[in-house]
């Protein structure tokens, strides 16, 4: 069991591990941010008396690092895709994708973002709600209404 006042022991046991995970980040600011977050996470675990062993604590730090890394990748991919969609950029010549982008362009901005973020990138409605500044139910409704509109537009197109 680790105590918060055992800083030398904590530093010796987890300092290299935290630096190792922080160095996996590409940018310098991201490294510093990750290192600070992992240290605060570690002291949070210790404060809540959940740091029962060195192995358990190391695994908890690793899991926190992986979850933050996945969040960062999702955010980066979402920003790039939304930037491309808003700019009207088509990166390939497939007719289906161009048609789908045209259909997505007919949706409202928030509906389009909700559909893309949930169905393409797999973000939860809680994460989408945080981005849009609304409730989870509102984000879910945006996504479902967007899908209904897309289905209706696709069926109308095939009937012609």
Short mmCIF file of C-alpha atoms in Angstrom, two decimals:
data_model
loop_
_atom_site.label_atom_id
_atom_site.label_comp_id
_atom_site.label_asym_id
_atom_site.label_seq_id
_atom_site.Cartn_x
_atom_site.Cartn_y
_atom_site.Cartn_z
CA UNK A 1 0.00 0.00 0.00
CA UNK A 2 1.39 3.37 -1.01
CA UNK A 3 0.98 6.53 1.04
CA UNK A 4 1.00 10.06 -0.40
CA UNK A 5 3.92 11.14 1.79
CA UNK A 6 6.24 8.42 0.40
CA UNK A 7 7.33 10.53 -2.56
CA UNK A 8 10.79 8.96 -2.91
CA UNK A 9 9.36 5.45 -3.04
CA UNK A 10 6.64 6.51 -5.48
CA UNK A 11 9.19 8.29 -7.68
CA UNK A 12 11.50 5.29 -7.64
CA UNK A 13 8.74 2.82 -8.45
CA UNK A 14 6.77 4.77 -11.06
CA UNK A 15 8.93 7.67 -12.30
CA UNK A 16 10.52 5.73 -15.17
CA UNK A 17 7.21 4.14 -16.12
CA UNK A 18 5.43 7.47 -16.36
CA UNK A 19 8.30 8.99 -18.36
CA UNK A 20 8.22 5.97 -20.69
CA UNK A 21 4.51 6.43 -21.41
CA UNK A 22 4.83 10.20 -21.72
CA UNK A 23 7.66 9.83 -24.26
CA UNK A 24 5.36 7.82 -26.53
CA UNK A 25 3.50 11.05 -27.31
CA UNK A 26 4.70 12.80 -30.45
CA UNK A 27 4.62 16.48 -29.52
CA UNK A 28 6.50 18.06 -26.65
CA UNK A 29 3.40 19.73 -25.18
CA UNK A 30 1.54 16.42 -25.38
CA UNK A 31 4.41 14.70 -23.55
CA UNK A 32 4.31 17.20 -20.71
CA UNK A 33 0.53 17.08 -20.54
CA UNK A 34 0.51 13.26 -20.49
CA UNK A 35 3.20 13.14 -17.81
CA UNK A 36 1.31 15.61 -15.62
CA UNK A 37 -1.93 13.72 -16.09
CA UNK A 38 -0.36 10.37 -15.24
CA UNK A 39 1.24 11.80 -12.09
CA UNK A 40 -2.05 13.33 -10.98
CA UNK A 41 -3.82 10.05 -11.76
CA UNK A 42 -1.24 8.16 -9.69
CA UNK A 43 -1.64 10.47 -6.70
CA UNK A 44 -5.42 10.23 -7.09
CA UNK A 45 -5.19 6.45 -6.83
CA UNK A 46 -2.95 6.75 -3.79
CA UNK A 47 -5.26 9.29 -2.17
CA UNK A 48 -8.24 6.95 -2.62
CA UNK A 49 -6.23 4.03 -1.13
CA UNK A 50 -6.48 2.01 -4.35
CA UNK A 51 -2.71 1.68 -4.89
CA UNK A 52 -2.49 -1.68 -3.15
CA UNK A 53 0.54 -3.04 -4.99
CA UNK A 54 3.17 -1.94 -7.45
CA UNK A 55 1.83 -4.23 -10.18
CA UNK A 56 -1.80 -3.10 -9.78
CA UNK A 57 -0.77 0.55 -9.83
CA UNK A 58 1.45 0.07 -12.90
CA UNK A 59 -1.41 -1.61 -14.77
CA UNK A 60 -3.77 1.21 -13.76
CA UNK A 61 -1.28 3.78 -15.11
CA UNK A 62 -0.93 1.82 -18.35
CA UNK A 63 -4.70 1.60 -18.77
CA UNK A 64 -5.07 5.34 -18.14
CA UNK A 65 -2.38 6.03 -20.75
CA UNK A 66 -4.09 3.79 -23.31
CA UNK A 67 -7.50 5.35 -22.75
CA UNK A 68 -6.08 8.88 -23.13
CA UNK A 69 -4.20 7.80 -26.26
CA UNK A 70 -7.40 6.39 -27.79
CA UNK A 71 -9.28 9.59 -26.93
CA UNK A 72 -6.56 11.66 -28.58
CA UNK A 73 -6.61 9.49 -31.72
CA UNK A 74 -10.41 9.70 -31.95
CA UNK A 75 -10.34 13.45 -31.50
CA UNK A 76 -7.61 13.88 -34.12
CA UNK A 77 -9.40 11.63 -36.64
CA UNK A 78 -12.72 13.37 -36.03
CA UNK A 79 -11.23 16.81 -36.49
CA UNK A 80 -9.55 15.77 -39.73
CA UNK A 81 -12.71 14.17 -41.12
CA UNK A 82 -14.94 17.08 -40.13
CA UNK A 83 -12.44 19.50 -41.65
CA UNK A 84 -12.45 17.51 -44.89
CA UNK A 85 -16.24 17.30 -45.00
CA UNK A 86 -16.70 20.99 -44.28
CA UNK A 87 -14.15 21.86 -46.97
CA UNK A 88 -15.92 19.58 -49.46
CA UNK A 89 -12.82 17.47 -49.99
CA UNK A 90 -13.30 14.09 -51.70
CA UNK A 91 -10.24 11.94 -51.22
CA UNK A 92 -11.30 9.18 -53.60
CA UNK A 93 -13.24 8.66 -56.81
CA UNK A 94 -15.79 6.13 -55.64
CA UNK A 95 -19.28 7.15 -56.63
CA UNK A 96 -20.88 5.72 -53.49
CA UNK A 97 -18.72 7.79 -51.18
CA UNK A 98 -19.33 10.94 -53.19
CA UNK A 99 -23.07 10.30 -53.13
CA UNK A 100 -22.97 9.67 -49.38
CA UNK A 101 -21.04 12.89 -48.85
CA UNK A 102 -23.64 14.75 -50.91
CA UNK A 103 -26.39 13.25 -48.79
CA UNK A 104 -24.51 14.13 -45.61
CA UNK A 105 -24.14 17.69 -46.86
CA UNK A 106 -27.92 17.95 -47.00
CA UNK A 107 -28.14 17.31 -43.25
CA UNK A 108 -27.76 20.07 -40.71
CA UNK A 109 -24.30 20.64 -39.28
CA UNK A 110 -25.02 19.14 -35.86
CA UNK A 111 -26.93 16.19 -37.32
CA UNK A 112 -24.15 15.49 -39.81
CA UNK A 113 -21.51 15.66 -37.08
CA UNK A 114 -23.56 13.40 -34.77
CA UNK A 115 -24.04 10.78 -37.49
CA UNK A 116 -20.38 10.82 -38.52
CA UNK A 117 -18.99 10.83 -35.00
CA UNK A 118 -21.24 8.02 -33.82
CA UNK A 119 -21.48 5.73 -36.84
CA UNK A 120 -18.09 6.29 -38.46
CA UNK A 121 -15.81 6.93 -35.48
CA UNK A 122 -17.75 5.08 -32.81
CA UNK A 123 -17.97 7.90 -30.29
CA UNK A 124 -20.63 7.47 -27.66
CA UNK A 125 -23.54 9.87 -27.43
CA UNK A 126 -22.07 11.13 -24.14
CA UNK A 127 -18.89 12.21 -25.96
CA UNK A 128 -20.91 13.77 -28.78
CA UNK A 129 -23.05 15.61 -26.23
CA UNK A 130 -19.92 17.10 -24.65
CA UNK A 131 -18.74 18.33 -28.06
CA UNK A 132 -22.12 19.90 -28.89
CA UNK A 133 -22.83 21.17 -25.38
CA UNK A 134 -26.14 19.35 -25.03
CA UNK A 135 -27.58 16.35 -23.19
CA UNK A 136 -26.97 12.74 -24.16
CA UNK A 137 -30.61 12.36 -25.16
CA UNK A 138 -30.39 15.37 -27.47
CA UNK A 139 -27.24 13.99 -29.11
CA UNK A 140 -28.93 10.61 -29.55
CA UNK A 141 -31.96 12.30 -31.09
CA UNK A 142 -29.71 14.25 -33.48
CA UNK A 143 -28.07 11.03 -34.61
CA UNK A 144 -31.30 9.07 -35.03
CA UNK A 145 -33.03 11.92 -36.90
CA UNK A 146 -30.00 12.23 -39.16
CA UNK A 147 -30.06 8.50 -39.95
CA UNK A 148 -33.82 8.65 -40.64
CA UNK A 149 -33.27 11.54 -43.07
CA UNK A 150 -30.45 9.66 -44.80
CA UNK A 151 -32.61 6.54 -45.15
CA UNK A 152 -35.47 8.61 -46.55
CA UNK A 153 -33.18 10.36 -49.04
CA UNK A 154 -31.69 7.02 -50.14
CA UNK A 155 -35.10 5.40 -50.64
CA UNK A 156 -36.35 8.44 -52.56
CA UNK A 157 -33.27 8.25 -54.77
CA UNK A 158 -33.68 4.54 -55.57
CA UNK A 159 -37.37 4.97 -56.47
CA UNK A 160 -36.45 7.38 -59.30
#
